[in-house]
mmCIF file of C-alpha atoms and ligand atoms in Angstrom:
data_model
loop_
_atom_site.group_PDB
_atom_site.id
_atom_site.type_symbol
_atom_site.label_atom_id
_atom_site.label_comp_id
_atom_site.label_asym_id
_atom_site.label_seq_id
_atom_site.Cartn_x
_atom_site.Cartn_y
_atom_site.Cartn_z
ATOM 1 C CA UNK A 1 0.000 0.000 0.000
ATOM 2 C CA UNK A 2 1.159 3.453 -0.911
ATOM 3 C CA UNK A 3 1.892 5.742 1.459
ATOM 4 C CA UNK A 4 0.477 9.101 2.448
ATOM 5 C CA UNK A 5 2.320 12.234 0.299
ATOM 6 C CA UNK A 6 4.298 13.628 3.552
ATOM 7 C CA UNK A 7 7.802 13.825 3.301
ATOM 8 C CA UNK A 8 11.029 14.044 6.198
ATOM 9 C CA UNK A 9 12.225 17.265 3.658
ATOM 10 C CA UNK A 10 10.577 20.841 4.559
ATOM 11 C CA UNK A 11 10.848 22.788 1.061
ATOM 12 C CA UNK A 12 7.958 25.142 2.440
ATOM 13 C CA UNK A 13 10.219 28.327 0.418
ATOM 14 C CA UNK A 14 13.279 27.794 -1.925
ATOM 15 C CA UNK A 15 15.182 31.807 -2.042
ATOM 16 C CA UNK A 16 16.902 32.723 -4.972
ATOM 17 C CA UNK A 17 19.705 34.757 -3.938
ATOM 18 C CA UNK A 18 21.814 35.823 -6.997
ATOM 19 C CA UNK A 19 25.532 34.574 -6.682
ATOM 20 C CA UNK A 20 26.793 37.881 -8.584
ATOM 21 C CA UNK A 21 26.027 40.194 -5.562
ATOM 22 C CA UNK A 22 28.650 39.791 -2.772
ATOM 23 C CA UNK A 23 25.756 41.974 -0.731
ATOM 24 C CA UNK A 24 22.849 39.237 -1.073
ATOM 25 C CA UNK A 25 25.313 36.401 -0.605
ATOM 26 C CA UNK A 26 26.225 38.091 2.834
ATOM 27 C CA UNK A 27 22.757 38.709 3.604
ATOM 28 C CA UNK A 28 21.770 35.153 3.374
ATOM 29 C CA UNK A 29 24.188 34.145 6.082
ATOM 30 C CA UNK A 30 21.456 35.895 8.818
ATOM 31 C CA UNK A 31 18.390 34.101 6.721
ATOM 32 C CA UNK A 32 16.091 31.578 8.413
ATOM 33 C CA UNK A 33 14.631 29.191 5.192
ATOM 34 C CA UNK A 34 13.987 25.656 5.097
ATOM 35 C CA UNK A 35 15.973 26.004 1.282
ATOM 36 C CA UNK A 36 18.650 28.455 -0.188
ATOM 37 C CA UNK A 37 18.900 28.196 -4.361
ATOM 38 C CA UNK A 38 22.162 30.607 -4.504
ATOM 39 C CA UNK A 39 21.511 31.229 -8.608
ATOM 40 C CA UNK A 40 24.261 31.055 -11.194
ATOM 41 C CA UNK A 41 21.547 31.247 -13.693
ATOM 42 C CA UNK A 42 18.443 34.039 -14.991
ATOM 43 C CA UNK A 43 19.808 36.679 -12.253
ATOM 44 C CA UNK A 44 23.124 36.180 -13.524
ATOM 45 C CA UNK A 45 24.125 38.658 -16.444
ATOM 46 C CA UNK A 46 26.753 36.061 -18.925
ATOM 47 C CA UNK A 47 29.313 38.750 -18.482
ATOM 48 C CA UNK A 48 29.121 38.087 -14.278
ATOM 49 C CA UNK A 49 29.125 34.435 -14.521
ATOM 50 C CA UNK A 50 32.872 33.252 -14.512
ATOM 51 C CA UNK A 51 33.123 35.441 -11.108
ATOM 52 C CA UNK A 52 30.473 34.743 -9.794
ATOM 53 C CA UNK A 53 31.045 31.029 -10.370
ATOM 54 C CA UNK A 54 34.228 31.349 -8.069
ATOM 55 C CA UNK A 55 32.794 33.380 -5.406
ATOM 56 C CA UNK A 56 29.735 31.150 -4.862
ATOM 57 C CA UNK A 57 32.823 28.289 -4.419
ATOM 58 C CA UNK A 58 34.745 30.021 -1.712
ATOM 59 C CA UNK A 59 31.392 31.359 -0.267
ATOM 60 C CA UNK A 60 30.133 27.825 0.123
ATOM 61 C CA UNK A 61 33.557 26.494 1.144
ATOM 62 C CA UNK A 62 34.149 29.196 4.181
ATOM 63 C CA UNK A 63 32.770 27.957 7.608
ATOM 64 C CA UNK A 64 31.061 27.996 9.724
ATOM 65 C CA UNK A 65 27.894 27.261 7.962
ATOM 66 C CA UNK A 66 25.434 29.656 7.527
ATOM 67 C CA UNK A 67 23.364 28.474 10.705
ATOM 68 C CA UNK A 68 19.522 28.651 9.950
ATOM 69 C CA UNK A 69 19.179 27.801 6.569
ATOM 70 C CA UNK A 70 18.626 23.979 6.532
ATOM 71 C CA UNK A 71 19.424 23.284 2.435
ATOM 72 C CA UNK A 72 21.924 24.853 1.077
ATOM 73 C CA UNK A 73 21.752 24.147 -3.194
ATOM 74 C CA UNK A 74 22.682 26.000 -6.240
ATOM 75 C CA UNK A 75 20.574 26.598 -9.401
ATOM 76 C CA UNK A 76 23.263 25.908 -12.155
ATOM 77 C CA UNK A 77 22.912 26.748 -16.001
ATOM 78 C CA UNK A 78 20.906 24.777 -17.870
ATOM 79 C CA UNK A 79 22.330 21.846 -19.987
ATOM 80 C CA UNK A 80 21.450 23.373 -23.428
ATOM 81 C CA UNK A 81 23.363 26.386 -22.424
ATOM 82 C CA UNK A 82 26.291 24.770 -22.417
ATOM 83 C CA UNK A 83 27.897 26.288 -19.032
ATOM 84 C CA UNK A 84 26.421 23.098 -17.076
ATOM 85 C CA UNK A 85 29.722 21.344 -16.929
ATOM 86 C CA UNK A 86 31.788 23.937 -15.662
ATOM 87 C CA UNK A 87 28.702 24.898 -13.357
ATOM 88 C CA UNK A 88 28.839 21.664 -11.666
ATOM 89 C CA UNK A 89 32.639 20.853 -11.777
ATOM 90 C CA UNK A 90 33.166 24.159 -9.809
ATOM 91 C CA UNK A 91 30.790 23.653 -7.577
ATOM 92 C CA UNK A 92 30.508 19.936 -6.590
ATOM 93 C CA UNK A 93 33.907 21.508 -5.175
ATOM 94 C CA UNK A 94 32.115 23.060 -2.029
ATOM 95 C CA UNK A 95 32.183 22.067 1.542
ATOM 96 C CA UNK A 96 28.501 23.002 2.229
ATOM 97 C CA UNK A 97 26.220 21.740 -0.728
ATOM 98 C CA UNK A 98 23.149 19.677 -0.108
ATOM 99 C CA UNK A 99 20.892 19.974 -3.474
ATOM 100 C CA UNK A 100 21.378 21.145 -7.497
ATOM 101 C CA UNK A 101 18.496 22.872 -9.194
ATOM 102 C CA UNK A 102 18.766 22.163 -12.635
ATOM 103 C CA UNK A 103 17.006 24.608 -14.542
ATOM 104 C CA UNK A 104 14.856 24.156 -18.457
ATOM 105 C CA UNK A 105 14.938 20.179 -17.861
ATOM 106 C CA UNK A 106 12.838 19.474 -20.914
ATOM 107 C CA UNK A 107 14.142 15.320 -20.769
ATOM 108 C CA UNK A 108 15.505 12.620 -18.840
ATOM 109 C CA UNK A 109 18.643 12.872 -20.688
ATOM 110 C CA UNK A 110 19.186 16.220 -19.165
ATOM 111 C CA UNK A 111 19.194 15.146 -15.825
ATOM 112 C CA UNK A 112 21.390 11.664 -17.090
ATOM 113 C CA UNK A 113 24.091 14.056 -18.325
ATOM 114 C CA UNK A 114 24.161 16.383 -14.722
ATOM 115 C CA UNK A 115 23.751 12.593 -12.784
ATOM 116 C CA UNK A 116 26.861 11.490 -14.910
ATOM 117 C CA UNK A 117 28.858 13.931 -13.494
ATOM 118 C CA UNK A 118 28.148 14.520 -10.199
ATOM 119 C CA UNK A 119 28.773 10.179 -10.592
ATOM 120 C CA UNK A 120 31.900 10.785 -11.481
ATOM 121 C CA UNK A 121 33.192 13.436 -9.319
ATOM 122 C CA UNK A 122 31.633 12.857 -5.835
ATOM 123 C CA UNK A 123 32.441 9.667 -4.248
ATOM 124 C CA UNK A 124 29.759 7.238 -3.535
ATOM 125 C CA UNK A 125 26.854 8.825 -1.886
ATOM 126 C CA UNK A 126 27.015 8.126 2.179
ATOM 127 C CA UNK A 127 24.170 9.112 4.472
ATOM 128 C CA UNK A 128 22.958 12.354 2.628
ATOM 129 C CA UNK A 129 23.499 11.814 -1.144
ATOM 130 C CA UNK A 130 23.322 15.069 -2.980
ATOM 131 C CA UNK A 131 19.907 15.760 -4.145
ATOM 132 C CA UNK A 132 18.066 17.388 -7.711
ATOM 133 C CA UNK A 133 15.684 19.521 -8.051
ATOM 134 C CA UNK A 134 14.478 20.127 -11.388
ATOM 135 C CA UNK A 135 12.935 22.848 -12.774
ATOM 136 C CA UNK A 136 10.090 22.153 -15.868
ATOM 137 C CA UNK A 137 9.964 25.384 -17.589
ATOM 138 C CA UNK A 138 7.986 23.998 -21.116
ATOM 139 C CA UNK A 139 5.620 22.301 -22.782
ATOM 140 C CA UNK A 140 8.178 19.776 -23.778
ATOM 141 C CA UNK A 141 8.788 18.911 -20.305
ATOM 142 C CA UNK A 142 5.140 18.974 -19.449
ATOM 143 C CA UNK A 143 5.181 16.434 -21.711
ATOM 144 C CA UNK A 144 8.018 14.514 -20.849
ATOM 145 C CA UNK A 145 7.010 14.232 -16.975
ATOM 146 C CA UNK A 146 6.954 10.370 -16.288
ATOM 147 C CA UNK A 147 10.738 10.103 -18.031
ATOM 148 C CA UNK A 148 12.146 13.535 -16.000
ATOM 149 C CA UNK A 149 10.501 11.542 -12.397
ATOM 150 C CA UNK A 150 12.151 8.642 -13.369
ATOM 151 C CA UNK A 151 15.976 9.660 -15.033
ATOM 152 C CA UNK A 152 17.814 10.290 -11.927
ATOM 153 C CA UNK A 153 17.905 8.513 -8.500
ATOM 154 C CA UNK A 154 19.249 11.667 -7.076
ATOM 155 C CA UNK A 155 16.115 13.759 -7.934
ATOM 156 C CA UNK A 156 14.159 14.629 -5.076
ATOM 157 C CA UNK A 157 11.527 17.640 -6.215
ATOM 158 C CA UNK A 158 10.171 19.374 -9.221
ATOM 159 C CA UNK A 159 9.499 23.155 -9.198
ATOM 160 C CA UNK A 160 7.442 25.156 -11.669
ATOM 161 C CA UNK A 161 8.580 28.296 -13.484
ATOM 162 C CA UNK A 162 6.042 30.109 -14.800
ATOM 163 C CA UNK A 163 7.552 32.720 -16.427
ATOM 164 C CA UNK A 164 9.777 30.823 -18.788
ATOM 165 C CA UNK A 165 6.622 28.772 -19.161
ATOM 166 C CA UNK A 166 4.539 31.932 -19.999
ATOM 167 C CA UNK A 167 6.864 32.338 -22.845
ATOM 168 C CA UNK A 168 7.450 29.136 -24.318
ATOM 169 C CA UNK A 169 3.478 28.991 -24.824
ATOM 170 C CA UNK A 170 3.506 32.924 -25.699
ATOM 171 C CA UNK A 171 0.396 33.036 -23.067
ATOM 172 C CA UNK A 172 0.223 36.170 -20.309
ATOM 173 C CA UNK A 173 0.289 35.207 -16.626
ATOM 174 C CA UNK A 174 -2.811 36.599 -15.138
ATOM 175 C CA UNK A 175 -4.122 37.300 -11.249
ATOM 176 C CA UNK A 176 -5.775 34.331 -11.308
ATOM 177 C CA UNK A 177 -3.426 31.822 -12.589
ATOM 178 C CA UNK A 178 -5.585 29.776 -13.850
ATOM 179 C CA UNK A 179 -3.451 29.467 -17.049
ATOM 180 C CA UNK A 180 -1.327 27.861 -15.420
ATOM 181 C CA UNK A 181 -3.711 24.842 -13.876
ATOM 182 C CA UNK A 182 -2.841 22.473 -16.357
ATOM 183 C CA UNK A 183 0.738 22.410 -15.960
ATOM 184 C CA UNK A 184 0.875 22.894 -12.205
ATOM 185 C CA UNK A 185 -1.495 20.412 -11.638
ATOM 186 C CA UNK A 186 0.800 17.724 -14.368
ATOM 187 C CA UNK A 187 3.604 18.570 -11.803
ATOM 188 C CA UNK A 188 1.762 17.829 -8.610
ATOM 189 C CA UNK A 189 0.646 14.775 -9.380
ATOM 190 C CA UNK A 190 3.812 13.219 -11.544
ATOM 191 C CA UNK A 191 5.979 13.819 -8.318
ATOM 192 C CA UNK A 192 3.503 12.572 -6.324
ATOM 193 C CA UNK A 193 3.371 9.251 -8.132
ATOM 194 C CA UNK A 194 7.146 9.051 -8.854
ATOM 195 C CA UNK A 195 7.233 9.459 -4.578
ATOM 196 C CA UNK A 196 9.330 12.739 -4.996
ATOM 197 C CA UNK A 197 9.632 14.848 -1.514
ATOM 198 C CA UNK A 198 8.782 18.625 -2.842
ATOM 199 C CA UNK A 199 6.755 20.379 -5.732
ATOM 200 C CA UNK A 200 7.892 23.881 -5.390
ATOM 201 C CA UNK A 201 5.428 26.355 -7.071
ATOM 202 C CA UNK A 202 5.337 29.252 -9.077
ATOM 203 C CA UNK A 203 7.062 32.416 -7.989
ATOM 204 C CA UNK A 204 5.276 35.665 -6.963
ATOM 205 C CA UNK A 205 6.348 38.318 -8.515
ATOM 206 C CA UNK A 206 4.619 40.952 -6.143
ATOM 207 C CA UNK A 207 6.895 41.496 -2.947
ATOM 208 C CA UNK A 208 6.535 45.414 -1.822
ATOM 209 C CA UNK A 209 3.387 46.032 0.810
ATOM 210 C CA UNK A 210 0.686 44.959 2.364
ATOM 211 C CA UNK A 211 -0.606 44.327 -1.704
ATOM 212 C CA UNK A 212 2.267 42.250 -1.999
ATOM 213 C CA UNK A 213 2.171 39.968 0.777
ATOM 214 C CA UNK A 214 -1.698 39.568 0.219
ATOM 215 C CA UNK A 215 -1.155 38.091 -3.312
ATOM 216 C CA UNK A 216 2.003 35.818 -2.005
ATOM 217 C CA UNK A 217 -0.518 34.449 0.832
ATOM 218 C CA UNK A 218 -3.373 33.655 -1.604
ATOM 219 C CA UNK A 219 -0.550 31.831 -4.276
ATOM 220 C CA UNK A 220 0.448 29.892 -1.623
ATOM 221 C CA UNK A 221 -2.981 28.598 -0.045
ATOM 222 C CA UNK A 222 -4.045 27.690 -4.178
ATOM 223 C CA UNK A 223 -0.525 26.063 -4.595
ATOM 224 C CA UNK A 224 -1.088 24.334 -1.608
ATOM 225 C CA UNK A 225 -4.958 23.363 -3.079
ATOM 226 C CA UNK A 226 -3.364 22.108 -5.750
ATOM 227 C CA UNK A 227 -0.228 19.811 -3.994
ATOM 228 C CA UNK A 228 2.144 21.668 -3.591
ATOM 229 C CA UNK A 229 4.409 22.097 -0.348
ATOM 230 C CA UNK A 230 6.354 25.137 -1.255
ATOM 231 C CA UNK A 231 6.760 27.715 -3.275
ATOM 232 C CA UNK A 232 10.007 29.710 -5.222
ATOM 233 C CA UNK A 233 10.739 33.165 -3.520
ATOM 234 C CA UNK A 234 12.930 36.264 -4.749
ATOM 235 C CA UNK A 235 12.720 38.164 -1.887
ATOM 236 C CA UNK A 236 13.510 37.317 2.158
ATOM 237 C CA UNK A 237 10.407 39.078 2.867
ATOM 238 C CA UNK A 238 8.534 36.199 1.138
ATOM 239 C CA UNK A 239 9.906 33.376 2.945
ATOM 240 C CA UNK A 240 8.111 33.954 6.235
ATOM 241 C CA UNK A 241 4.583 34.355 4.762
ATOM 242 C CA UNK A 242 5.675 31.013 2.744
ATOM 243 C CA UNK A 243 6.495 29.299 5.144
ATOM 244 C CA UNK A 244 3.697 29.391 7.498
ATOM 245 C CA UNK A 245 1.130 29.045 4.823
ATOM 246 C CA UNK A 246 2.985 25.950 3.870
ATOM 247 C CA UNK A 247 2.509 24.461 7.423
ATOM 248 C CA UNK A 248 -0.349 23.297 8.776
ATOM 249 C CA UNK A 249 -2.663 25.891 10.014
ATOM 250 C CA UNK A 250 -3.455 25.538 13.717
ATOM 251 C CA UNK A 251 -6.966 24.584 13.582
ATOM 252 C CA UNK A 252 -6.083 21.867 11.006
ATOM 253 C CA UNK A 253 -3.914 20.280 13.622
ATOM 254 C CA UNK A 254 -6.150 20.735 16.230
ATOM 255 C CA UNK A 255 -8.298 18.964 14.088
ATOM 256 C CA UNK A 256 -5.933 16.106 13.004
ATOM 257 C CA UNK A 257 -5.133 15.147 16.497
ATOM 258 C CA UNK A 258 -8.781 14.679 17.440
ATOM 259 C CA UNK A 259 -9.416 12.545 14.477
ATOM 260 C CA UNK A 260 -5.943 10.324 15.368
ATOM 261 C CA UNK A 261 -6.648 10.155 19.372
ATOM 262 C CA UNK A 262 -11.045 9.379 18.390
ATOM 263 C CA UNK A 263 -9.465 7.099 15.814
ATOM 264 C CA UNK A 264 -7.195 4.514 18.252
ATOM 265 C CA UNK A 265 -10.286 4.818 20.554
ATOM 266 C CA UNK A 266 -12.950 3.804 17.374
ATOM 267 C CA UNK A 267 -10.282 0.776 16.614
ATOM 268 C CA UNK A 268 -10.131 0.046 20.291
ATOM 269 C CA UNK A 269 -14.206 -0.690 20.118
ATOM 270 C CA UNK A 270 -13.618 -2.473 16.267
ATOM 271 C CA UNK A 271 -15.265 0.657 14.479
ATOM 272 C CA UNK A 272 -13.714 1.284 10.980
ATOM 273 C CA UNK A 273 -16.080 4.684 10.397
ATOM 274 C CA UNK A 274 -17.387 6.724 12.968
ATOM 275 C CA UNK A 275 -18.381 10.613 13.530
ATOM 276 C CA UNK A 276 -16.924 13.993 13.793
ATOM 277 C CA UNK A 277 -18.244 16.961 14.741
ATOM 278 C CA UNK A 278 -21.244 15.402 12.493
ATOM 279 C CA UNK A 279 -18.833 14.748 9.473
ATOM 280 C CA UNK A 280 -17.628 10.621 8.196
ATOM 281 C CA UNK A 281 -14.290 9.539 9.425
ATOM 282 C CA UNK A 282 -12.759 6.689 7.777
ATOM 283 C CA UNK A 283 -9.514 5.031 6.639
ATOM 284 C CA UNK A 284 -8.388 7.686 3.755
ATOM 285 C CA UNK A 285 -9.264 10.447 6.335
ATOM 286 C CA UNK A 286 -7.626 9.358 8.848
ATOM 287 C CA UNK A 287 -4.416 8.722 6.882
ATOM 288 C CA UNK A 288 -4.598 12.489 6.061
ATOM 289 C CA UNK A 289 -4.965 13.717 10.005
ATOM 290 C CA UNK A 290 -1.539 11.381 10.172
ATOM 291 C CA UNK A 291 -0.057 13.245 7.115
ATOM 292 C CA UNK A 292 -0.794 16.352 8.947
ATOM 293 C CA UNK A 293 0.358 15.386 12.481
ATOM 294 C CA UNK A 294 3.557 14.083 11.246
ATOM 295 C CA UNK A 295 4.174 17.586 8.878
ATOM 296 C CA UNK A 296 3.067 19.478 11.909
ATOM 297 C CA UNK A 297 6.030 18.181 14.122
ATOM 298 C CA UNK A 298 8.645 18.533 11.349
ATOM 299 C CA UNK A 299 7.701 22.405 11.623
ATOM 300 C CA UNK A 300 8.098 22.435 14.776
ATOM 301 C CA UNK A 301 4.710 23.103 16.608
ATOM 302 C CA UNK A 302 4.062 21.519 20.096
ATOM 303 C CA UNK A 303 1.597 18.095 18.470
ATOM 304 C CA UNK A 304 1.860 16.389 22.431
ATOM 305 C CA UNK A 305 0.419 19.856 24.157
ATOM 306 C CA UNK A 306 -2.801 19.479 21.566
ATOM 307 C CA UNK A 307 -2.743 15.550 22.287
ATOM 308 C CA UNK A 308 -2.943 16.275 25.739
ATOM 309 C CA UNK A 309 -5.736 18.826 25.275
ATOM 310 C CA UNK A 310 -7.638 16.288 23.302
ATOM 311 C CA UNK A 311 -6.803 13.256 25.023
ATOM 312 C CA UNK A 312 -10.916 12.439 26.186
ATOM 313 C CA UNK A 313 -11.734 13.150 22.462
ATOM 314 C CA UNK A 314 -14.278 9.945 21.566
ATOM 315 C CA UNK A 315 -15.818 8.499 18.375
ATOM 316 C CA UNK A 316 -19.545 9.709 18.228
HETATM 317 N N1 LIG B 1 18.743 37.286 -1.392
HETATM 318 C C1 LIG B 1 19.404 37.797 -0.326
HETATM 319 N N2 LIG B 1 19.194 39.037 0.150
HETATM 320 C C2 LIG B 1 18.288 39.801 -0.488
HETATM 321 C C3 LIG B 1 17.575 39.331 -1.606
HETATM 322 C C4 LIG B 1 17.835 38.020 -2.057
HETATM 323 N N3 LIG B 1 17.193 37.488 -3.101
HETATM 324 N N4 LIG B 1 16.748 40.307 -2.036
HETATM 325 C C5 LIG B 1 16.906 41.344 -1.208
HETATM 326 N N5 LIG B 1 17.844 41.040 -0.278
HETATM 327 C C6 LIG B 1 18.296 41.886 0.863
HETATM 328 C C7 LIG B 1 18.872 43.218 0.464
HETATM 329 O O1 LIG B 1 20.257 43.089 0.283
HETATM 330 C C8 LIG B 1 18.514 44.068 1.663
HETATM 331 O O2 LIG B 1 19.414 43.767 2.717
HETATM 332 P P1 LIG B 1 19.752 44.862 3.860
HETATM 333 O O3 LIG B 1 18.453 45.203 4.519
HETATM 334 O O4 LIG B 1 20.688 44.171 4.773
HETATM 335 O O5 LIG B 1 20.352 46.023 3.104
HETATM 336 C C9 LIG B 1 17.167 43.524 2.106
HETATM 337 O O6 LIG B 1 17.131 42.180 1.632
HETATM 338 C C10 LIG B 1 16.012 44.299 1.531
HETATM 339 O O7 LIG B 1 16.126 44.323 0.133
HETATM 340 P P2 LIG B 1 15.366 45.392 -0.806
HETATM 341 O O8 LIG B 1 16.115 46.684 -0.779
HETATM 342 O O9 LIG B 1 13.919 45.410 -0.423
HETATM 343 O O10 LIG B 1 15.471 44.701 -2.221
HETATM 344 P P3 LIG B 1 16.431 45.088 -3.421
HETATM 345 O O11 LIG B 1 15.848 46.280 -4.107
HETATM 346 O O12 LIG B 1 17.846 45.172 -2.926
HETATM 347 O O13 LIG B 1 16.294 43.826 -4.385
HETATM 348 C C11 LIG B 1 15.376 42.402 -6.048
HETATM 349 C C12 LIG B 1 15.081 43.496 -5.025
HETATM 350 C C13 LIG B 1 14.083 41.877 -6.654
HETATM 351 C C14 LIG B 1 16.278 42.944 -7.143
HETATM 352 C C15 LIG B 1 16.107 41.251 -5.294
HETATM 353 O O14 LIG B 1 15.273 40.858 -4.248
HETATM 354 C C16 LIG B 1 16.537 40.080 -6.136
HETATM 355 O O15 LIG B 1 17.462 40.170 -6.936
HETATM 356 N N6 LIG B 1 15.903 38.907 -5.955
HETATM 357 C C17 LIG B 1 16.303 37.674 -6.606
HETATM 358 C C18 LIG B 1 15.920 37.639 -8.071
HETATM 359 C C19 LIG B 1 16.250 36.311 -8.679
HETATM 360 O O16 LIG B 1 17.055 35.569 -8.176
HETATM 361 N N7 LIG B 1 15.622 35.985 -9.825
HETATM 362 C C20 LIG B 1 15.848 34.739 -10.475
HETATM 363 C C21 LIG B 1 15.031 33.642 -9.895
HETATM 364 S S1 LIG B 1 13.335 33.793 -10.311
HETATM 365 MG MG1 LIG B 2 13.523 29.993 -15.846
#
């Protein structure tokens, strides 16, 4: 039997920082985000990239670690463009390097070529093997989804880029998004079947004001409708709104723990269904109040303190 789509890796906001500004790379250091994407790609001008190649090697060498950011990756150039070797030679070079982004993956033999090399230049993963994350920027790829899940036993997440989408299908991104359903919705459920830890979603463009942070919170809660557990920032004032909309809400764990504690008392009396708060519980429910319990506690909230308040909860 399958399990439920929870993973041990929080990707609740992946931050771009560009790799060309000594500022931003300094600025990261004091950052708290479950995932850092320092970029050597889009925010890269091809004049910059040479140095900025180097710095983002001794920046990612020089201890101690930055302390609060728990994945360190890099987004390297994208196979077709030809700088993906020297990318990845460079930087496979670093003492702190958890994950690759590999941006325009349109096939699996784009990811085979980047899994060749880091083959041959890391030794054989240990504990932590160096992850992927690739980004599907195109119809092509849309297409293409069941090969990309399946080329690369280091791939871990995809992530959705809508601009570069936008223009392969010469379409305008609007408010709503909802030209984007199709393809979002393609990426949520291919890494879901392919039992990939993280969909990362579109990002928001909008990051100035209280406008700003109102369109970032509703992107999130229909990325989150749709499957996904995190979404792309540009900005560190996006990460915190990100990441809390990407947890579990408080009253959705409330209402996960009652289901789990009425649940081992329902078993207890040999009830497979039974009642809450007048609503159907059963086995598919259930296994989503589990999903939920167990995200809850890799974020970090205090599950035990609501068991205890709950603890009498019964099956009506
Ligand atoms: N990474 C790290 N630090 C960042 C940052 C980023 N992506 N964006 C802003 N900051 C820092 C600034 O250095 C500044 O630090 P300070 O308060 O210590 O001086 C602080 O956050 C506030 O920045 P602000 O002045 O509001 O933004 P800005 O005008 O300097 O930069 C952008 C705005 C959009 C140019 C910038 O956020 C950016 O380049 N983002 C990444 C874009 C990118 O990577 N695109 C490709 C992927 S889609
Ligand atoms: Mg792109």
């Amino acid at each position: 039997m399958s399990t439920t789509a929870s993973s041990s890796i929080l990707r609740r906001a992946l931050l771009y920082v560009p790799s060309s500004s000594p500022k931003f790379l300094e600025k990261s250091r004091s950052l708290t985000v479950d995932t850092i994407s320092y970029d050597l790609e889009d925010s890269v001008s091809p004049a910059q990239k040479p140095n900025a190649r180097t710095r983002l090697l001794s920046f990612l060498s020089s201890s101690p670690r930055p302390p609060h950011i728990t994945e360190l990756s890099v987004r390297i150039n994208a196979v077709s463009s030809g700088l993906a070797l020297e990318d990845l030679t460079t930087i496979l070079r670093a003492k702190h390097l958890d994950a690759i982004v590999v941006p325009k993956v349109n096939k699996a033999s784009d990811l085979h070529f980047i899994t060749d090399i880091i083959r041959h230049t890391l030794p054989e993963p240990k504990e932590n093997p160096l992850k992927i994350l690739a980004l599907i920027e195109s119809a092509e790829a849309i297409t293409n989804l069941n090969e990309i899940c399946r080329a690369s036993p280091y791939l871990d997440g995809l992530i959705f880029a809508a601009e570069d989408f936008a223009l392969d299908l010469s379409l305008t991104r609007t408010p709503s998004l909802t030209e984007f359903l199709y393809a979002r919705s393609a990426i949520a459920t291919s890494a879901r079947a392919h039992h990939l830890s993280s969909t990362i979603d579109l990002v928001c463009t909008s990051f100035r004001g209280e406008e700003g942070q109102r369109v970032l919170r509703e992107e999130c809660l229909q990325g989150k409708g749709l499957g996904f557990n995190g979404k792309q920032c540009i900005h560190p004032s996006q990460v915190e709104i990100a990441q809390r909309t990407f947890a579990p809400g408080e009253k959705e764990v409330e209402w996960a723990v009652r289901v789990v504690v009425g649940d081992e008392k329902a078993d207890v009396k040999g009830r497979g269904a039974w009642t809450l708060d007048g609503k159907m519980i059963d086995v598919p429910v259930v296994g989503k109040a589990k999903a939920t319990v167990e995200k809850a506690r890799l974020c970090g909230m205090d599950v035990d303190a609501i068991r205890e308040k709950w603890k009498d909860q019964e099956p009506e």
